[in-house]
Coordinates of C-alpha atoms in Angstrom, one line a residue:
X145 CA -38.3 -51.1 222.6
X146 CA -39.4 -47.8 224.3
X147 CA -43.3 -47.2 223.9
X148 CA -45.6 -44.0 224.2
X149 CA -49.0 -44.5 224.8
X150 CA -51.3 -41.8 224.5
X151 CA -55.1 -41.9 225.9
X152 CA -57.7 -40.0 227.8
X153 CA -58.0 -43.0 230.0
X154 CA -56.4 -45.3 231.8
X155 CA -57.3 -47.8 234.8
X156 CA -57.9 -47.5 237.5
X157 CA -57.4 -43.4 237.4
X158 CA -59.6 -42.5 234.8
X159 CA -62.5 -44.9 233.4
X160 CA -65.6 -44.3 231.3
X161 CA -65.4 -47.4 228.9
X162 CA -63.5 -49.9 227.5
X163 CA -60.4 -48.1 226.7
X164 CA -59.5 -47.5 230.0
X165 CA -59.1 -51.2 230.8
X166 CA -57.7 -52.2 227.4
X167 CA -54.8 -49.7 227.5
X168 CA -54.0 -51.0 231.5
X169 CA -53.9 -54.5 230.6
X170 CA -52.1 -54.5 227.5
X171 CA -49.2 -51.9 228.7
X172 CA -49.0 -54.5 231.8
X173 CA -48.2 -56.9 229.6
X174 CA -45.8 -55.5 227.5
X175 CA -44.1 -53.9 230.8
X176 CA -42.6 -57.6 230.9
X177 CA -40.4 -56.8 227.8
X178 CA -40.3 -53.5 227.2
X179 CA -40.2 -50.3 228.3
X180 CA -43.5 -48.5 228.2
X181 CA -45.2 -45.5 229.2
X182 CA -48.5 -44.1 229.2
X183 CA -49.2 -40.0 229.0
X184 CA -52.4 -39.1 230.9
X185 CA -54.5 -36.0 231.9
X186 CA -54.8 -35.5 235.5
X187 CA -58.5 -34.5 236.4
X188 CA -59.9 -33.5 239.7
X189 CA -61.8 -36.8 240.6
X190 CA -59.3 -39.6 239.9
X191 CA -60.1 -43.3 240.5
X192 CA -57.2 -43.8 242.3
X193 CA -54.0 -41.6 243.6
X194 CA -51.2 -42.1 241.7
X195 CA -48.1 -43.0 242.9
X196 CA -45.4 -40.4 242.5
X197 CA -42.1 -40.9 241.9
X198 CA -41.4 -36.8 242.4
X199 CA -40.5 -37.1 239.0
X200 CA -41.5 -33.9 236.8
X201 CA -40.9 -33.2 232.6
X202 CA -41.7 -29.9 230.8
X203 CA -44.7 -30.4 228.2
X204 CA -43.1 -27.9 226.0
X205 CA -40.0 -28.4 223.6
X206 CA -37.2 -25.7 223.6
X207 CA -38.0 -24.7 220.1
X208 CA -41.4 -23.8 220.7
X209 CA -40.5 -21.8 224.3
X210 CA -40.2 -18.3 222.7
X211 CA -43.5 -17.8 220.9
X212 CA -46.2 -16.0 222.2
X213 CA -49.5 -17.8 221.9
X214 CA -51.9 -18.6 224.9
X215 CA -51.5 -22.6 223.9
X216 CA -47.5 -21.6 224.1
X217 CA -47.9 -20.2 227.6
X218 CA -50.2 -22.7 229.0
X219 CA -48.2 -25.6 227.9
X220 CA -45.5 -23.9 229.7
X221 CA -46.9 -23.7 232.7
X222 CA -48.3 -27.3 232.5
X223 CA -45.8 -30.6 233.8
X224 CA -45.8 -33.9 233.5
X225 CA -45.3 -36.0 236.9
X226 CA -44.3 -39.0 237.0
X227 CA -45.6 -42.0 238.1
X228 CA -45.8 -46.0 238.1
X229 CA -48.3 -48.8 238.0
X230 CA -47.6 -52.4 237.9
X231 CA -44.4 -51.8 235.7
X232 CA -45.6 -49.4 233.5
X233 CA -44.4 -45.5 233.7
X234 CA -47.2 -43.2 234.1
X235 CA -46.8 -39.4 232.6
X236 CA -50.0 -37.2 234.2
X237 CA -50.2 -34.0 232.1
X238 CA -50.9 -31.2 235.2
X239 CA -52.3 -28.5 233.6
X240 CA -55.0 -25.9 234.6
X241 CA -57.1 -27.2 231.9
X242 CA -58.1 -30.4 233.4
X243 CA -57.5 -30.0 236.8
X244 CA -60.8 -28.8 237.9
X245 CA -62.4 -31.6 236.0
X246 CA -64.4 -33.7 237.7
X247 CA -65.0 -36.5 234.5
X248 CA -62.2 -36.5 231.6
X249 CA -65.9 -36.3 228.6
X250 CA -68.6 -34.0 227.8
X251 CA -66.9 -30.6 229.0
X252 CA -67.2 -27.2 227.0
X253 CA -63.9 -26.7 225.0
X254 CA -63.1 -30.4 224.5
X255 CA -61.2 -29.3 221.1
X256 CA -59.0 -26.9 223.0
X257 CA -58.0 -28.8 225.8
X258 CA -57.2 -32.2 224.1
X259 CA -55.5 -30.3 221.3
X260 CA -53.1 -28.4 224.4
X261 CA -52.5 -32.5 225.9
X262 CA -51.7 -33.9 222.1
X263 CA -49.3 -31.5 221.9
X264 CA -48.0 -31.9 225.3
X265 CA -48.2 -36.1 224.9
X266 CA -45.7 -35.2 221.4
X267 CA -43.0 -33.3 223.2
X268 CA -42.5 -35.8 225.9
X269 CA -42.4 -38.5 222.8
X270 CA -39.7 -36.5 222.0
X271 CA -38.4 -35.7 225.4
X272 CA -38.3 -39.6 226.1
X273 CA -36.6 -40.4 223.0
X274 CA -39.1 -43.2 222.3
X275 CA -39.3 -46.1 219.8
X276 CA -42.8 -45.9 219.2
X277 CA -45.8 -43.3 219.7
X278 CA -49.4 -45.2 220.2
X279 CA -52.1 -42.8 220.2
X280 CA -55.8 -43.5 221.5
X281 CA -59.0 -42.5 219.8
X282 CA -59.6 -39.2 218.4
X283 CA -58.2 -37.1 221.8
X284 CA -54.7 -37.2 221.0
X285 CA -54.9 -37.6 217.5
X286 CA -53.1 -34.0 216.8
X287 CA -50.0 -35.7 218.7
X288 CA -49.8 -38.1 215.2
X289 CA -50.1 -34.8 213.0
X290 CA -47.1 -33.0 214.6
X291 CA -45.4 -36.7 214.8
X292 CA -45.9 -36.4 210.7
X293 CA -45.0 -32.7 210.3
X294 CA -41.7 -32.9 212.4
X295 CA -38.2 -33.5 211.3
X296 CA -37.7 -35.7 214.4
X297 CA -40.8 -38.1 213.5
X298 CA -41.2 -41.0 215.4
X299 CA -43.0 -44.2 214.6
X300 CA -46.6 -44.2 215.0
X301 CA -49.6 -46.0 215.6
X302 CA -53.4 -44.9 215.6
X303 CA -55.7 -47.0 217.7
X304 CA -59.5 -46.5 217.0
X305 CA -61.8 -47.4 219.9
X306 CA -65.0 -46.4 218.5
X307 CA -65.3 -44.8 215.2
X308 CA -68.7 -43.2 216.6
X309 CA -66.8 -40.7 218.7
X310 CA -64.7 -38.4 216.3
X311 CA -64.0 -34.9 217.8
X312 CA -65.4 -33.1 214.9
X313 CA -65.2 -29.3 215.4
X314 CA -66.2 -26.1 213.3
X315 CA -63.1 -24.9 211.3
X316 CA -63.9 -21.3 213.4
X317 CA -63.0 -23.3 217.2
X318 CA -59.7 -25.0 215.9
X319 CA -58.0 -21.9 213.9
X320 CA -55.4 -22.1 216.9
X321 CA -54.2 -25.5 215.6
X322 CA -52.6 -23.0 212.7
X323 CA -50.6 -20.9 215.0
X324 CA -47.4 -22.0 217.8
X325 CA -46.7 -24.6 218.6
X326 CA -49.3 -26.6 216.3
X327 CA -48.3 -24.3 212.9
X328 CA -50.4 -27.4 211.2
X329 CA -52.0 -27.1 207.7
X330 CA -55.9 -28.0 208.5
X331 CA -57.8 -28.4 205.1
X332 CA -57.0 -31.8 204.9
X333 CA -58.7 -32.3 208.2
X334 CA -62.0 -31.2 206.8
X335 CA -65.1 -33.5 206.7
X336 CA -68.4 -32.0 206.3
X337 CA -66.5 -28.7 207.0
X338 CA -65.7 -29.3 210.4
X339 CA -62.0 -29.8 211.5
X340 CA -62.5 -33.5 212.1
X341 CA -60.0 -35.1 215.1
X342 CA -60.1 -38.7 213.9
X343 CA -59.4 -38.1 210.6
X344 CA -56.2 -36.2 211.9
X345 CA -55.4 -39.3 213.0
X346 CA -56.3 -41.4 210.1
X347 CA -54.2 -40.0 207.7
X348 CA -51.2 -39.0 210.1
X349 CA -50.4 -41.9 211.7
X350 CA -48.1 -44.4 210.1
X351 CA -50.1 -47.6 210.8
X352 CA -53.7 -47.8 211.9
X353 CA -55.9 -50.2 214.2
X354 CA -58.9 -50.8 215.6
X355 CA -60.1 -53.1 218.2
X356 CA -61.4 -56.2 216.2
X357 CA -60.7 -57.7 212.4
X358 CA -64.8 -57.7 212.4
X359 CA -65.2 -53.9 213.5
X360 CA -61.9 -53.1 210.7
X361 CA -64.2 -54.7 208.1
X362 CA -67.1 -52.9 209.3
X363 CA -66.1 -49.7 209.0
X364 CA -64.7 -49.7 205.2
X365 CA -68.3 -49.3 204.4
X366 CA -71.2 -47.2 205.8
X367 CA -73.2 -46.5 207.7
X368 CA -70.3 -48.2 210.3
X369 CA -67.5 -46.0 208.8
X370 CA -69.6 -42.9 210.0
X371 CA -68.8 -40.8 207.3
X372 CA -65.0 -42.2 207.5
X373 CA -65.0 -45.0 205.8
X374 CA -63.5 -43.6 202.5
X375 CA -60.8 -42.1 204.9
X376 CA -60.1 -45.6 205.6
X377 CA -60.5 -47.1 202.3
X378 CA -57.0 -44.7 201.7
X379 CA -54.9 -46.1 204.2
X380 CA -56.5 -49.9 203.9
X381 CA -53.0 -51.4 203.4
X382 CA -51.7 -49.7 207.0
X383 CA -55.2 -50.6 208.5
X384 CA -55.4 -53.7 210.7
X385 CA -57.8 -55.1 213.4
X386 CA -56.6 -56.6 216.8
X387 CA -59.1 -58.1 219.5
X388 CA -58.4 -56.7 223.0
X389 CA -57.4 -58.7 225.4
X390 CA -58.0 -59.2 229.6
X391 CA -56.3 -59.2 232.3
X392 CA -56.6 -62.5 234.4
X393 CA -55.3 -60.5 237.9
X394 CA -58.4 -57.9 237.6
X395 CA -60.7 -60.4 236.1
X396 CA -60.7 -64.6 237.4
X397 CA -63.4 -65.9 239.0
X398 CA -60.3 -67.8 241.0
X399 CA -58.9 -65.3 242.5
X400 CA -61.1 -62.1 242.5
X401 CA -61.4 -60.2 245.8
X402 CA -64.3 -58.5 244.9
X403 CA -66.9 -61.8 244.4
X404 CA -68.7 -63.0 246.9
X405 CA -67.3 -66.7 247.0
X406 CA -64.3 -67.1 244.6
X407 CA -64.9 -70.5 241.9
X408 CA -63.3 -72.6 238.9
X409 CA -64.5 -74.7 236.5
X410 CA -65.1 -77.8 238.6
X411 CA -66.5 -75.8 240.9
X412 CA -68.5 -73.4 239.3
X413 CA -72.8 -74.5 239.9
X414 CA -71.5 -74.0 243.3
X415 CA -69.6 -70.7 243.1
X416 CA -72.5 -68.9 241.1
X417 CA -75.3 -70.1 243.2
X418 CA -73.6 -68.4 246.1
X419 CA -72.9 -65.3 244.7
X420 CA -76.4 -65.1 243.3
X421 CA -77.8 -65.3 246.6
X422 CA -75.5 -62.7 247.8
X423 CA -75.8 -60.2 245.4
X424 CA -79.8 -60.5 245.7
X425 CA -79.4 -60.3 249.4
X426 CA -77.0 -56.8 248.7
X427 CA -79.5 -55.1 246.4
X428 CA -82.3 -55.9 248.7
X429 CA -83.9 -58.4 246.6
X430 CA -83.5 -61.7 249.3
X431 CA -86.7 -63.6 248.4
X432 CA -85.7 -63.7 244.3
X433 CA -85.6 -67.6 243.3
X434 CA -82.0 -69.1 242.9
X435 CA -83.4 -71.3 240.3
X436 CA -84.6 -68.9 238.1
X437 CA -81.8 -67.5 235.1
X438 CA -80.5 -64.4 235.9
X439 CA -79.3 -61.9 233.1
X440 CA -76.8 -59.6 234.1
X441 CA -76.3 -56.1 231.8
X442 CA -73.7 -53.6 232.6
X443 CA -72.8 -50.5 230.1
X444 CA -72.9 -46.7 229.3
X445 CA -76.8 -46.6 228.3
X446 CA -76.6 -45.1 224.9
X447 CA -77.5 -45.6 221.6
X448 CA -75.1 -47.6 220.4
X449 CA -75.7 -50.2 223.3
X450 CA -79.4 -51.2 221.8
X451 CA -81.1 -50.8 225.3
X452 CA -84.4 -49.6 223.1
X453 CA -84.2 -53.0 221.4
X454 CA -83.8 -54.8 224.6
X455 CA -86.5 -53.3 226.5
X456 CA -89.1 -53.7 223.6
X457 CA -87.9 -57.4 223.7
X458 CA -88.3 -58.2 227.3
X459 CA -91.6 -56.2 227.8
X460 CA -92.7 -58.9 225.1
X461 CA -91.2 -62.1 226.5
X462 CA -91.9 -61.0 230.1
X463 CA -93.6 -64.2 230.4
X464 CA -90.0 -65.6 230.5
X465 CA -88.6 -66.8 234.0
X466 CA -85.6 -64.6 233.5
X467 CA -84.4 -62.3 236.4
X468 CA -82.4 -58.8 235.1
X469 CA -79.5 -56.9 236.8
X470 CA -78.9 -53.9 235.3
X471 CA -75.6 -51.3 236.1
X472 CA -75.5 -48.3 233.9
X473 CA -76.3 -44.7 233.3
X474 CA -76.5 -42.2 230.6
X475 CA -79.8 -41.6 228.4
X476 CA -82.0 -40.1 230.6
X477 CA -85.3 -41.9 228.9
X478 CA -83.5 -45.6 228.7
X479 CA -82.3 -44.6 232.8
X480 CA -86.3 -43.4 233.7
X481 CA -87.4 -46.7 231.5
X482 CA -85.2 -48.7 233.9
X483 CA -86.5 -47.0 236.8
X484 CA -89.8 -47.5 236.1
X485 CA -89.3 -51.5 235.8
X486 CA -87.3 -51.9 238.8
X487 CA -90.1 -50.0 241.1
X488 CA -92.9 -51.6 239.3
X489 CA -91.3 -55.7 238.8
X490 CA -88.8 -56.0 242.1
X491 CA -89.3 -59.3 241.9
X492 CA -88.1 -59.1 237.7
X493 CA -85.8 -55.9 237.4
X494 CA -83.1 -54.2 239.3
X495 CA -81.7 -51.1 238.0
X496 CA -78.4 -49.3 239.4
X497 CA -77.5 -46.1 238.2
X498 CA -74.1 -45.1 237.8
X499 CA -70.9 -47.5 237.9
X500 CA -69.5 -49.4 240.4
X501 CA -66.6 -51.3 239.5
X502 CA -67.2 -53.6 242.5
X503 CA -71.2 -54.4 241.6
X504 CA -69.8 -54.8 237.8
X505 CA -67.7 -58.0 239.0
X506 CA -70.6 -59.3 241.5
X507 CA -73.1 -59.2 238.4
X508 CA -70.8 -61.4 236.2
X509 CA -69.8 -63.9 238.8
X510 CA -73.5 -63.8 239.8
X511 CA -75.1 -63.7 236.3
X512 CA -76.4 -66.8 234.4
X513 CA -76.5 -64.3 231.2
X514 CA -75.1 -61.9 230.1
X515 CA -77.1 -59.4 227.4
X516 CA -75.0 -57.1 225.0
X517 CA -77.9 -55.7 222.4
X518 CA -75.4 -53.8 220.8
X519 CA -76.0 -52.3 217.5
X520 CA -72.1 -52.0 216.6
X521 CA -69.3 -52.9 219.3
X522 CA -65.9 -52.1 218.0
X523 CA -64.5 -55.4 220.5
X524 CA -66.8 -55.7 223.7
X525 CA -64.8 -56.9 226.8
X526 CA -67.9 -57.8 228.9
X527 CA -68.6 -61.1 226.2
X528 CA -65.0 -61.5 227.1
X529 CA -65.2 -61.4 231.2
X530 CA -68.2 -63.2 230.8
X531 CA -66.5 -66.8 229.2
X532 CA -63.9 -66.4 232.5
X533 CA -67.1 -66.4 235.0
X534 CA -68.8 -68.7 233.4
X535 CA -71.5 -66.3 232.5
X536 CA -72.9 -67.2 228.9
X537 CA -72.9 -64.5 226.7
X538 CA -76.5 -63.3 224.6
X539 CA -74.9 -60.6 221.9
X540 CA -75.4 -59.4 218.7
X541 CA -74.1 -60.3 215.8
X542 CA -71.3 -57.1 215.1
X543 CA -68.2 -56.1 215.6
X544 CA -65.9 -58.3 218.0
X545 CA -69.0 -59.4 219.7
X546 CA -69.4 -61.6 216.3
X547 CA -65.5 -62.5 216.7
X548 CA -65.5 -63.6 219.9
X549 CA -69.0 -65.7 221.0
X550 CA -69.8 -68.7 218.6
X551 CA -73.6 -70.3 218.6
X552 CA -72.8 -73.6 217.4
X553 CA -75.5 -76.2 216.6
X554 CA -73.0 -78.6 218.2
X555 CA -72.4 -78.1 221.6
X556 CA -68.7 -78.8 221.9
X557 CA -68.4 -75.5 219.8
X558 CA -70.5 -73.0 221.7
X559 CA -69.5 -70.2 223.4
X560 CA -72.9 -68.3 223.8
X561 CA -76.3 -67.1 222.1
X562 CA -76.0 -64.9 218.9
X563 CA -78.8 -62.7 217.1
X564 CA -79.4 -60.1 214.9
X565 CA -78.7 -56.3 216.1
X566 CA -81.6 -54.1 215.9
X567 CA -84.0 -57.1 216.0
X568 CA -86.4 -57.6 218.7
X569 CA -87.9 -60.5 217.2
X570 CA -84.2 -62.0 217.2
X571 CA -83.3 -60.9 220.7
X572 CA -86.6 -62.0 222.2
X573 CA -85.6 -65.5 220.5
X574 CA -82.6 -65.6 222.1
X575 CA -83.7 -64.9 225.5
X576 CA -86.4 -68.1 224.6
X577 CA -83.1 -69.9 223.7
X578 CA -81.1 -69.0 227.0
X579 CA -84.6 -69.9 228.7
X580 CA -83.9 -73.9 227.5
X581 CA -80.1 -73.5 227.7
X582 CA -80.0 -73.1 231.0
X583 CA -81.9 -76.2 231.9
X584 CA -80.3 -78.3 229.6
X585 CA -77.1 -80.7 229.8
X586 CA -75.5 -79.0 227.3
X587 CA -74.6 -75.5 229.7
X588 CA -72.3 -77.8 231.7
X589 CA -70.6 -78.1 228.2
X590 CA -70.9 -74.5 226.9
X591 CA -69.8 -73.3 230.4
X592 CA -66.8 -75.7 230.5
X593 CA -65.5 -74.4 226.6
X594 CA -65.9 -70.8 227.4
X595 CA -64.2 -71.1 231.1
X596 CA -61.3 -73.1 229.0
X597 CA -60.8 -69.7 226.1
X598 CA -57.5 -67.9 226.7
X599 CA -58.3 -64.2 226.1
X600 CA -55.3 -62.7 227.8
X601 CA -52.8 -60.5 225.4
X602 CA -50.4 -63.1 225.3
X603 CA -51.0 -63.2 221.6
X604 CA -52.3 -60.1 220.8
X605 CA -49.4 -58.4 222.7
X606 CA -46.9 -59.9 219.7
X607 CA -49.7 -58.4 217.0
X608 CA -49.0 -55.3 218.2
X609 CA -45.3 -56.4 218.2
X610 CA -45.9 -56.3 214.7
X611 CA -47.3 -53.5 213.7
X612 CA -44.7 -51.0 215.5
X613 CA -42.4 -52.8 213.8
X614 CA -44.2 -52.5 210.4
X615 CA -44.5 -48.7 211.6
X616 CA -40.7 -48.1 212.2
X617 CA -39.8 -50.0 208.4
X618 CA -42.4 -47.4 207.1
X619 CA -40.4 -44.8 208.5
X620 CA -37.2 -46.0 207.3

C-alpha cells in the first residue's frame, strides 16, 4: 500500500508538540511494509537538514496550470524535494511562503499559506498515485476537501491531534478557497460564521481519528468537542480513536545516547540515582538531596496543560519533600510564575525556558515523577515515555492520560497516580500520595509493571491498517 501523510510537523525537522513525534514513529513503522511518504513545509529554521535525494515534483497539476490566480502562480513556482528518513520518503513543500519562517505556528496569514500547502500536499497525492491520503490536524485539512470534490478521489483519512486548535477564519480572509485551483463551495464550512479548517476536514474526509478512544468519547459532547462536537456526532460511524504509540530507538532508557548513564529494569535504583545527580550537577543545582522525590514536567505552558492548577497546588503542599524540574515556555505569566520560583526556592524549583530535546530525555531518566495537570490531553506521550524510564506518572484523569496510567488499589495493577483535572485539592493529594509511594515497597512493583508495558505501534500500526482499508471499501 502506498501512503500520503500530510502534517505541519514532523521529527526531527519541525517539532512544537506531540504530532511531530507521533507522525515520525508511526510512518517508521509502517516503512517496514509499505510504502509511505510524508509531505512537509520547509521553514527557515529546521531541526535537522534533510537529506536530499535531488529529487524534485511540481506542486501543481496540469489542469490547474493555465489559470490566473496568485495561489495558481505561487503553487507554480513552489517544488517539492525529495528526501528520506529511516525508510520513509520525505516531500518538503519549497515555497516562498514558508521559507523565511523561522517556527511553522503563530505567523500572520496562517489561512493562506496552509491552504497554498493542502493544495500542493493533494496534487502530489495525485502525482504519486497513492493508496491512501492521511491528513494531520486542521493545516491540511483543505487537501481532504479537494480529495472529495475530485473525480480522481483518493482514499482518506482525517487525524485530529487536538480539537482545541481548529484554524477558524472570517469568511472575508478565505474567499480565495472559491477561486483556481480550490473552486471549493464554502458554506458548509461555516461555524459561528467563520470558514472553520477542522470542520473541512470533518466532513470531507472518508474516515476520521483522533488520538485516543478516551479523547473520541470526549469530544461528542461539550465543552471537549469545542463547538464541533455535533460535527462529530454526523460522522460517528467513520469516527474512531487510536492511542499513539513510541518509538523504542528515540525513547529506551537502554539504549539512549542522550542519558547520563543508560539503565533497565534490574538495574534501574541505580541508573536514576546517577542521572539525578548529573542533571542537578548540569543545571547548577549540585548540593540538591538524591533522596528526596524529584518531579520532572516538560510541555508548551498553556492553558490546556493546567500549570495554574499545579502551581496553586504546590504553593500549598510546599511543605512536601518534592524537588521540580520544569522545561517549557509559552504563557508569559505561567513562564514569569516559574521564574519567580526557581530564583526564590533553588533548592525546590528549576525552571528552563524553551525546549531542548536533549534536557527533555535527562528530566525523564532523572525524574522520580512525572506531573501532567492537564485539563484535556487528546493522548499525552510523556505518561507514555515516562512507564519506559521508569518515571511514575501523576496525571489527570482525561483523555488518553485516563487510557494509558491505571491507579490501582492493588499494586500488581498500577501504573501511576490519577486525579481529578482542574482540582487542586485532588492534585495536591496526589503529590501527598507520590510523597509515600516513593518510600514504599510497592514502587519497586509499580516501576517493574510500567517498565514491562509495550507501547510501541506494533499494534496500533495494524489499527490504522484498518481504517485505510475501511476508507478505500467506502470509496468503492
Amino acid at each position: 500500500m502506498k501512503i500520503l501523510h500530510a502534517s505541519a510537523e514532523y521529527f526531527p525537522y519541525i517539532k512544537m508538540g506531540g504530532l511531530a513525534d507521533m507522525l515520525a514513529s508511526l510512518t517508521k513503522v509502517q516503512a517496514q511494509s509499505e510504502e509511505v511518504y510524508v509531505a512537509l513545509p520547509l521553514i527557515g529554521t529546521m531541526g535537522k537538514e534533510p537529506q536530499w535525494t535531488g529529487k524534485e515534483f511540481k506542486a501543481l497539476l496540469a489542469e490547474d496550470t493555465n489559470e490566473k490566480t496568485m495561489a495558481v502562480s505561487l503553487l507554480a513556482k513552489a517544488r517539492f524535494r525529495e528526501a528520506e528518513e529511516s525508510g520513509v520518503k520525505l516531500y518538503f513543500f519549497d515555497s516562498e511562503l514558508f521559507l523565511n519562517l523561522a517556527s511553522i505556528y503563530g505567523q500572520a496569514e496562517e489561512h493562506y499559506r496552509f491552504a497554498i500547502f493542502s493544495y500542493a500536499c493533494y496534487a502530489l497525492s495525485q502525482i504519486l498515485k497513492v493508496d491512501a491520503f492521511h491528513a494531520h490536524d486542521w493545516h491540511t485539512a483543505i487537501s481532504l476537501a479537494l480529495q472529495k470534490n475530485s473525480s480522481k478521489s483518493i482514499p482518506s483519512l482525517f487525524t485530529i491531534h487536538n480539537l482545541a486548535y481548529q484554524g477558524d477564519h472570517p469568511f472575508w480572509m478565505t474567499g480565495f478557497l472559491k477561486e483556481d485551483p480550490f473552486r471549493l463551495v464554502t458554506s458548509p464550512f461555516d461555524h459561528d460564521e467563520k470558514c472553520n479548517y477542522m470542520k473541512v476536514g470533518i466532513l470531507s474526509a472518508g474516515q476520521i481519528t483522533t488520538v485516543s478512544p478516551g479523547y473520541r468519547e470526549e469530544t461528542l459532547t461539550e465543552p471537549n468537542g469545542f463547538g464541533l462536537s455535533y460535527v462529530l456526532n454526523k460522522r460517528k460511524a467513520n469516527y474512531s480513536g487510536i492511542l499513539n504509540g513510541i518509538d523504542p530507538d528515540e525513547w529506551n532508557p537502554e539504549s539512549d545516547k542522550r542519558i547520563f548513564q543508560t539503565y533497565n529494569l534490574q538495574n534501574w535504583k541505580e541508573g536514576k540515582s546517577k542521572n539525578k545527580e548529573e542533571l542537578y550537577r548540569e543545571i547548577g543545582r549540585p548540593n540538591l538531596p538524591l533522596d528526596a522525590p524529584l518531579i520532572g514536567l516538560i510541555g508548551r505552558l498553556t492553558y490546556q496543560k493546567g500549570f495554574p492548577t499545579f502551581l496553586q497546588a504546590f504553593l500549598e503542599r510546599r511543605h512536601l519533600p518534592h524537588r521540580y524540574v520544569v522545561l517549557g515556555s509559552g504563557d508569559p505569566e505561567t513562564e514569569n510564575a516559574f521564574f519567580h520560583l526557581s530564583d526564590t526556592m533553588p533548592d525546590v524549583f528549576y525552571f528552563y525556558k524553551g525546549y531542548n530535546e536533549s534536557l527533555a530525555h535527562k528530566i525523564e531518566a532523572a525524574s522520580d515523577f512525572f506531573l501532567m495537570p492537564s485539563l484535556f490531553e487528546p493522548c499525552g506521550l510523556n505518561q507514555m515515555y515516562s512507564h519506559a524510564y521508569g518515571t511514575i506518572p501523576i496525571v489527570s484523569r482525561v483523555g488518553g492520560l485516563k487510557d494509558t496510567v491505571e491507579e490501582s488499589i492493588d499494586p500488581k495493577f498500577k501504573t501511576g497516580i490519577v486525579f481529578e483535572p482542574n482540582d487542586v485539592g485532588s492534585l495536591g493529594y496526589a503529590l501527598e500520595r507520590a510523597k509515600d509511594l516513593f518510600v514504599s515497597p510497592d514502587r519497586d512493583i509499580v516501576v517493574k509493571n510500567m517498565m514491562k508495558l509495550d507501547w510501541t505501534w506494533k499494534k496500533r500500526k495494524l489499527e490504522y491498517d484498518n481504517i485505510y482499508k475501511s476508507a478505500i471499501e467506502r470509496l468503492q
